[in-house]
């Protein structure tokens, strides 16, 4: 079956409204405390850019890259976090910004690495939270939307590198079975 972006799950206007509300929650939570935002590329790109422009505390930002998915909708390996990437968070209040909390492996690995790097506090913010079975539980402090257990694309989220540019979130239709096992 051909795999393509299907019906709109969350429209662009709804996303904008929710991001605004979420930024108010984050502004309230931190007040005037300085924060380091750690964004997880590439998926966080749109969310991060929209969110950060609404934050009012003094902040620094670091964007890092973690690879967990290949050209499949099925997780293939554990998230690998290079601790050098997060070294500068020592002594800082850190807010991790990710596209989606799915199995939890990415966020769990990243939160651990940031703690090891000596952050003063670590909180997490995700654009989407899936209702799927969790492999690693992570406390997620700020959530944009909770979505059903579907593979979703758009607003930064991809399938095999495609659909990141969609202004809305859509469900992927024609879900694949992951890599063939020899
Ligand atoms: P985790 O399974 O919670 O570790 O999520 C790992 C990463 O997989 C996320 O940061 C996304 O980049 C990607 N991912 C998980 N679910 C989806 C999805 O439905 N669409 C697109 N990417 C996804
Ligand atoms: Mg990601």
Short mmCIF file of C-alpha atoms and ligand atoms in Angstrom, two decimals:
data_model
loop_
_atom_site.label_atom_id
_atom_site.label_comp_id
_atom_site.label_asym_id
_atom_site.label_seq_id
_atom_site.Cartn_x
_atom_site.Cartn_y
_atom_site.Cartn_z
CA UNK A 1 0.00 0.00 0.00
CA UNK A 2 1.24 3.47 -0.83
CA UNK A 3 2.06 5.52 2.24
CA UNK A 4 0.87 9.13 2.27
CA UNK A 5 -0.32 11.93 4.58
CA UNK A 6 -4.06 11.59 5.08
CA UNK A 7 -6.78 13.52 6.87
CA UNK A 8 -6.08 16.53 9.05
CA UNK A 9 -5.98 15.62 12.74
CA UNK A 10 -5.01 19.04 14.08
CA UNK A 11 -5.44 22.18 11.97
CA UNK A 12 -2.95 25.04 11.74
CA UNK A 13 -5.23 27.44 13.65
CA UNK A 14 -5.72 24.98 16.47
CA UNK A 15 -1.96 24.48 16.70
CA UNK A 16 -1.34 28.24 16.90
CA UNK A 17 -3.91 28.62 19.71
CA UNK A 18 -2.48 25.75 21.71
CA UNK A 19 1.13 26.92 21.31
CA UNK A 20 0.10 30.32 22.63
CA UNK A 21 -1.59 28.75 25.69
CA UNK A 22 1.39 26.47 26.28
CA UNK A 23 3.82 29.38 26.17
CA UNK A 24 1.73 31.12 28.83
CA UNK A 25 1.97 28.00 31.05
CA UNK A 26 5.75 27.97 30.58
CA UNK A 27 6.08 31.71 31.26
CA UNK A 28 4.11 31.24 34.48
CA UNK A 29 6.15 28.20 35.55
CA UNK A 30 9.54 29.86 35.16
CA UNK A 31 8.78 33.51 35.86
CA UNK A 32 12.01 35.47 35.43
CA UNK A 33 14.33 32.46 35.93
CA UNK A 34 16.87 32.07 33.13
CA UNK A 35 16.27 28.89 31.11
CA UNK A 36 18.20 26.88 28.53
CA UNK A 37 15.91 25.39 25.91
CA UNK A 38 17.19 22.15 24.40
CA UNK A 39 15.34 21.42 21.17
CA UNK A 40 15.46 18.00 19.52
CA UNK A 41 15.94 18.35 15.76
CA UNK A 42 14.59 17.89 13.19
CA UNK A 43 11.07 17.28 14.44
CA UNK A 44 10.91 20.13 16.95
CA UNK A 45 11.74 22.81 14.38
CA UNK A 46 8.33 24.43 13.80
CA UNK A 47 7.14 23.92 17.38
CA UNK A 48 10.37 25.26 18.85
CA UNK A 49 10.38 28.33 16.62
CA UNK A 50 6.73 29.17 17.36
CA UNK A 51 7.10 28.53 21.09
CA UNK A 52 10.37 30.32 21.74
CA UNK A 53 9.09 33.60 20.29
CA UNK A 54 6.40 33.67 22.97
CA UNK A 55 8.67 32.96 25.94
CA UNK A 56 9.50 35.92 28.13
CA UNK A 57 12.24 34.72 30.52
CA UNK A 58 15.93 35.29 29.69
CA UNK A 59 16.84 32.21 27.66
CA UNK A 60 19.52 30.43 25.72
CA UNK A 61 18.88 27.74 23.16
CA UNK A 62 20.67 24.62 22.03
CA UNK A 63 19.46 22.43 19.20
CA UNK A 64 20.59 18.82 19.12
CA UNK A 65 20.04 15.88 16.84
CA UNK A 66 19.13 12.36 17.96
CA UNK A 67 18.38 9.61 15.50
CA UNK A 68 15.80 7.01 16.45
CA UNK A 69 13.83 6.26 13.28
CA UNK A 70 14.94 5.32 9.77
CA UNK A 71 12.53 5.12 6.85
CA UNK A 72 9.96 3.28 8.90
CA UNK A 73 7.14 3.96 11.33
CA UNK A 74 8.58 1.35 13.70
CA UNK A 75 11.30 2.31 16.24
CA UNK A 76 14.57 0.63 15.27
CA UNK A 77 17.16 1.44 17.87
CA UNK A 78 17.73 3.28 21.11
CA UNK A 79 18.19 7.00 21.09
CA UNK A 80 21.85 7.96 21.24
CA UNK A 81 22.63 11.19 23.05
CA UNK A 82 26.06 12.69 22.68
CA UNK A 83 26.77 14.20 26.08
CA UNK A 84 29.12 16.81 24.59
CA UNK A 85 26.10 18.34 22.91
CA UNK A 86 24.49 19.03 26.25
CA UNK A 87 27.63 19.92 28.26
CA UNK A 88 26.78 23.62 28.42
CA UNK A 89 23.64 22.96 30.48
CA UNK A 90 25.66 22.62 33.70
CA UNK A 91 24.04 24.70 36.47
CA UNK A 92 21.15 25.77 34.22
CA UNK A 93 17.39 25.29 34.37
CA UNK A 94 16.74 23.21 31.26
CA UNK A 95 13.55 22.80 29.28
CA UNK A 96 13.71 20.00 26.72
CA UNK A 97 11.48 20.61 23.70
CA UNK A 98 10.64 17.60 21.55
CA UNK A 99 8.13 16.88 18.82
CA UNK A 100 6.48 13.81 20.30
CA UNK A 101 6.50 11.57 23.37
CA UNK A 102 5.96 8.10 21.97
CA UNK A 103 7.93 5.17 23.42
CA UNK A 104 9.70 7.66 25.69
CA UNK A 105 13.16 6.36 24.79
CA UNK A 106 14.38 9.62 23.27
CA UNK A 107 13.20 11.81 26.13
CA UNK A 108 14.42 9.38 28.79
CA UNK A 109 17.91 9.22 27.26
CA UNK A 110 18.09 12.98 26.86
CA UNK A 111 16.82 13.83 30.34
CA UNK A 112 19.40 11.42 31.81
CA UNK A 113 22.21 12.98 29.77
CA UNK A 114 21.19 16.50 30.82
CA UNK A 115 21.05 15.49 34.49
CA UNK A 116 24.50 13.88 34.18
CA UNK A 117 25.77 17.10 32.62
CA UNK A 118 24.86 18.87 35.89
CA UNK A 119 21.70 20.80 35.01
CA UNK A 120 20.06 22.55 37.96
CA UNK A 121 16.60 21.35 36.88
CA UNK A 122 15.17 19.52 33.88
CA UNK A 123 11.63 19.85 32.59
CA UNK A 124 10.14 18.56 29.37
CA UNK A 125 7.78 20.00 26.78
CA UNK A 126 6.38 18.06 23.84
CA UNK A 127 4.17 19.15 20.98
CA UNK A 128 2.40 15.77 20.92
CA UNK A 129 1.94 12.94 23.37
CA UNK A 130 0.88 9.56 22.02
CA UNK A 131 -1.36 7.21 23.92
CA UNK A 132 0.71 4.19 22.83
CA UNK A 133 2.35 1.68 25.17
CA UNK A 134 5.26 3.35 26.86
CA UNK A 135 8.66 1.70 27.12
CA UNK A 136 10.15 4.43 29.30
CA UNK A 137 8.02 6.65 31.52
CA UNK A 138 9.21 10.24 31.59
CA UNK A 139 7.53 13.11 33.40
CA UNK A 140 6.29 15.41 30.68
CA UNK A 141 5.60 18.84 32.16
CA UNK A 142 4.08 20.63 29.16
CA UNK A 143 2.03 18.88 26.44
CA UNK A 144 0.55 20.45 23.31
CA UNK A 145 -1.90 17.75 22.29
CA UNK A 146 -2.53 14.10 23.12
CA UNK A 147 -3.03 12.09 19.94
CA UNK A 148 -4.24 8.53 19.32
CA UNK A 149 -1.75 5.78 18.53
CA UNK A 150 -1.35 6.66 14.85
CA UNK A 151 1.77 7.62 12.96
CA UNK A 152 1.42 11.37 12.44
CA UNK A 153 3.20 13.83 10.16
CA UNK A 154 3.34 17.58 9.58
CA UNK A 155 4.35 20.69 11.59
CA UNK A 156 7.90 19.29 11.74
CA UNK A 157 7.07 15.59 12.04
CA UNK A 158 8.17 13.40 9.15
CA UNK A 159 7.79 10.05 7.55
CA UNK A 160 11.06 9.08 5.84
CA UNK A 161 12.01 12.75 5.64
CA UNK A 162 8.73 13.86 4.06
CA UNK A 163 5.75 15.99 5.17
CA UNK A 164 7.60 18.13 7.74
CA UNK A 165 6.40 21.24 5.91
CA UNK A 166 2.68 20.58 6.32
CA UNK A 167 1.15 23.43 8.39
CA UNK A 168 -1.20 20.94 10.12
CA UNK A 169 -0.84 17.48 11.68
CA UNK A 170 -2.13 14.57 9.59
CA UNK A 171 -2.33 10.83 10.13
CA UNK A 172 -0.15 8.74 7.85
CA UNK A 173 -2.20 6.32 5.81
CA UNK A 174 -0.95 2.91 4.73
CA UNK A 175 1.21 2.23 7.77
CA UNK A 176 4.18 -0.02 6.94
CA UNK A 177 5.41 -3.06 8.87
CA UNK A 178 8.97 -1.82 9.46
CA UNK A 179 12.12 -3.30 7.95
CA UNK A 180 11.88 -6.81 6.47
CA UNK A 181 13.48 -9.41 8.76
CA UNK A 182 15.79 -11.83 6.94
P1 LIG B 1 10.14 8.02 21.25
O1 LIG B 1 9.59 6.72 20.71
O2 LIG B 1 9.26 8.60 22.33
O3 LIG B 1 11.58 7.87 21.67
O4 LIG B 1 10.12 9.04 20.04
C1 LIG B 1 11.20 9.05 19.15
C2 LIG B 1 11.05 9.96 18.01
O5 LIG B 1 10.35 9.22 17.02
C3 LIG B 1 10.22 11.22 18.16
O6 LIG B 1 10.96 12.29 18.67
C4 LIG B 1 9.84 11.46 16.71
O7 LIG B 1 10.87 12.13 16.04
C5 LIG B 1 9.68 10.05 16.19
N1 LIG B 1 8.25 9.68 16.19
C6 LIG B 1 7.55 8.95 17.08
N2 LIG B 1 6.26 8.83 16.72
C7 LIG B 1 6.17 9.53 15.54
C8 LIG B 1 5.07 9.82 14.65
O8 LIG B 1 3.90 9.43 14.86
N3 LIG B 1 5.37 10.56 13.56
C9 LIG B 1 6.63 11.03 13.29
N4 LIG B 1 7.66 10.81 14.09
C10 LIG B 1 7.44 10.06 15.21
MG1 LIG B 2 12.32 13.36 17.16
#
